[in-house]
Amino acid sequence: AGRGWLGAMVGSMVFWGLANPFSDIAMDELSPAQTYGIEVTTGLASFLVIVLLTPSLRARAHNIDWRLAAPLGLVMPGLCFYLGNVGYMFASVTTGVILLSTEAIFTALGGVWALGEKLPVRSIVAIVDQHAGSSLDECGGSGDCDSCRADGLAA
């Protein structure tokens, strides 16, 4: 069983690594909003198939408050995917991935809002630090203003 999980994890890493450059390529033909629609639709379909095929998840699905879960899913990771698509379109794969990683910000805010957690200063500093270097990714004196705007959003 351990070897099967290792293979699944390696496969996931490989496919995730390939997905980002392919998303960047898709931006040549699709807008960030169109790509977001595809991502949300396929993500929801995949989630529903997994729930339907997994008896333990199917048994617990009735406990989910969908009025809360659906909007949260659209914001996080949905908004993160949209921001990543903006980065792919206007800058680079690296900037897209940095914007996609804003999930940490939305997770922290969700914890504060939904769970009443208090964010310690060190957590706030860590989240800001995670995103601070993104403005260095593309602009470096190239004069490419589209890249600077996307990197400014990332920062």
JSON list of N, CA, C and O in Angstrom, two decimals, residues 6-20:
[
{"chain": "A", "resi": 6, "resn": "LEU", "atom": "N", "xyz": [2.99, 6.37, -2.80]},
{"chain": "A", "resi": 6, "resn": "LEU", "atom": "CA", "xyz": [4.16, 7.10, -3.27]},
{"chain": "A", "resi": 6, "resn": "LEU", "atom": "C", "xyz": [4.03, 7.38, -4.77]},
{"chain": "A", "resi": 6, "resn": "LEU", "atom": "O", "xyz": [4.28, 8.50, -5.23]},
{"chain": "A", "resi": 7, "resn": "GLY", "atom": "N", "xyz": [3.62, 6.39, -5.52]},
{"chain": "A", "resi": 7, "resn": "GLY", "atom": "CA", "xyz": [3.41, 6.57, -6.96]},
{"chain": "A", "resi": 7, "resn": "GLY", "atom": "C", "xyz": [2.35, 7.62, -7.25]},
{"chain": "A", "resi": 7, "resn": "GLY", "atom": "O", "xyz": [2.50, 8.44, -8.16]},
{"chain": "A", "resi": 8, "resn": "ALA", "atom": "N", "xyz": [1.27, 7.60, -6.47]},
{"chain": "A", "resi": 8, "resn": "ALA", "atom": "CA", "xyz": [0.20, 8.59, -6.65]},
{"chain": "A", "resi": 8, "resn": "ALA", "atom": "C", "xyz": [0.72, 10.00, -6.36]},
{"chain": "A", "resi": 8, "resn": "ALA", "atom": "O", "xyz": [0.40, 10.95, -7.07]},
{"chain": "A", "resi": 9, "resn": "MET", "atom": "N", "xyz": [1.53, 10.13, -5.32]},
{"chain": "A", "resi": 9, "resn": "MET", "atom": "CA", "xyz": [2.08, 11.44, -4.97]},
{"chain": "A", "resi": 9, "resn": "MET", "atom": "C", "xyz": [3.04, 11.95, -6.04]},
{"chain": "A", "resi": 9, "resn": "MET", "atom": "O", "xyz": [2.98, 13.12, -6.43]},
{"chain": "A", "resi": 10, "resn": "VAL", "atom": "N", "xyz": [3.90, 11.08, -6.53]},
{"chain": "A", "resi": 10, "resn": "VAL", "atom": "CA", "xyz": [4.84, 11.48, -7.58]},
{"chain": "A", "resi": 10, "resn": "VAL", "atom": "C", "xyz": [4.06, 11.85, -8.84]},
{"chain": "A", "resi": 10, "resn": "VAL", "atom": "O", "xyz": [4.34, 12.87, -9.48]},
{"chain": "A", "resi": 11, "resn": "GLY", "atom": "N", "xyz": [3.06, 11.04, -9.19]},
{"chain": "A", "resi": 11, "resn": "GLY", "atom": "CA", "xyz": [2.23, 11.35, -10.35]},
{"chain": "A", "resi": 11, "resn": "GLY", "atom": "C", "xyz": [1.53, 12.69, -10.20]},
{"chain": "A", "resi": 11, "resn": "GLY", "atom": "O", "xyz": [1.47, 13.48, -11.15]},
{"chain": "A", "resi": 12, "resn": "SER", "atom": "N", "xyz": [1.01, 12.97, -9.02]},
{"chain": "A", "resi": 12, "resn": "SER", "atom": "CA", "xyz": [0.35, 14.26, -8.77]},
{"chain": "A", "resi": 12, "resn": "SER", "atom": "C", "xyz": [1.32, 15.42, -8.95]},
{"chain": "A", "resi": 12, "resn": "SER", "atom": "O", "xyz": [0.97, 16.44, -9.55]},
{"chain": "A", "resi": 13, "resn": "MET", "atom": "N", "xyz": [2.53, 15.27, -8.44]},
{"chain": "A", "resi": 13, "resn": "MET", "atom": "CA", "xyz": [3.53, 16.34, -8.58]},
{"chain": "A", "resi": 13, "resn": "MET", "atom": "C", "xyz": [3.88, 16.57, -10.05]},
{"chain": "A", "resi": 13, "resn": "MET", "atom": "O", "xyz": [3.98, 17.71, -10.49]},
{"chain": "A", "resi": 14, "resn": "VAL", "atom": "N", "xyz": [4.04, 15.48, -10.80]},
{"chain": "A", "resi": 14, "resn": "VAL", "atom": "CA", "xyz": [4.38, 15.61, -12.22]},
{"chain": "A", "resi": 14, "resn": "VAL", "atom": "C", "xyz": [3.24, 16.29, -12.97]},
{"chain": "A", "resi": 14, "resn": "VAL", "atom": "O", "xyz": [3.46, 17.24, -13.74]},
{"chain": "A", "resi": 15, "resn": "PHE", "atom": "N", "xyz": [2.01, 15.84, -12.75]},
{"chain": "A", "resi": 15, "resn": "PHE", "atom": "CA", "xyz": [0.88, 16.44, -13.46]},
{"chain": "A", "resi": 15, "resn": "PHE", "atom": "C", "xyz": [0.66, 17.89, -13.05]},
{"chain": "A", "resi": 15, "resn": "PHE", "atom": "O", "xyz": [0.31, 18.73, -13.87]},
{"chain": "A", "resi": 16, "resn": "TRP", "atom": "N", "xyz": [0.87, 18.22, -11.76]},
{"chain": "A", "resi": 16, "resn": "TRP", "atom": "CA", "xyz": [0.75, 19.60, -11.31]},
{"chain": "A", "resi": 16, "resn": "TRP", "atom": "C", "xyz": [1.82, 20.45, -11.99]},
{"chain": "A", "resi": 16, "resn": "TRP", "atom": "O", "xyz": [1.54, 21.56, -12.45]},
{"chain": "A", "resi": 17, "resn": "GLY", "atom": "N", "xyz": [3.02, 19.92, -12.06]},
{"chain": "A", "resi": 17, "resn": "GLY", "atom": "CA", "xyz": [4.10, 20.66, -12.72]},
{"chain": "A", "resi": 17, "resn": "GLY", "atom": "C", "xyz": [3.82, 20.90, -14.19]},
{"chain": "A", "resi": 17, "resn": "GLY", "atom": "O", "xyz": [4.14, 21.95, -14.73]},
{"chain": "A", "resi": 18, "resn": "LEU", "atom": "N", "xyz": [3.20, 19.94, -14.86]},
{"chain": "A", "resi": 18, "resn": "LEU", "atom": "CA", "xyz": [2.85, 20.11, -16.28]},
{"chain": "A", "resi": 18, "resn": "LEU", "atom": "C", "xyz": [1.63, 21.00, -16.47]},
{"chain": "A", "resi": 18, "resn": "LEU", "atom": "O", "xyz": [1.51, 21.67, -17.49]},
{"chain": "A", "resi": 19, "resn": "ALA", "atom": "N", "xyz": [0.72, 21.00, -15.52]},
{"chain": "A", "resi": 19, "resn": "ALA", "atom": "CA", "xyz": [-0.52, 21.76, -15.66]},
{"chain": "A", "resi": 19, "resn": "ALA", "atom": "C", "xyz": [-0.27, 23.26, -15.76]},
{"chain": "A", "resi": 19, "resn": "ALA", "atom": "O", "xyz": [-0.96, 23.96, -16.50]},
{"chain": "A", "resi": 20, "resn": "ASN", "atom": "N", "xyz": [0.70, 23.76, -15.03]},
{"chain": "A", "resi": 20, "resn": "ASN", "atom": "CA", "xyz": [0.94, 25.20, -15.03]},
{"chain": "A", "resi": 20, "resn": "ASN", "atom": "C", "xyz": [1.43, 25.73, -16.37]},
{"chain": "A", "resi": 20, "resn": "ASN", "atom": "O", "xyz": [0.88, 26.70, -16.88]}
]
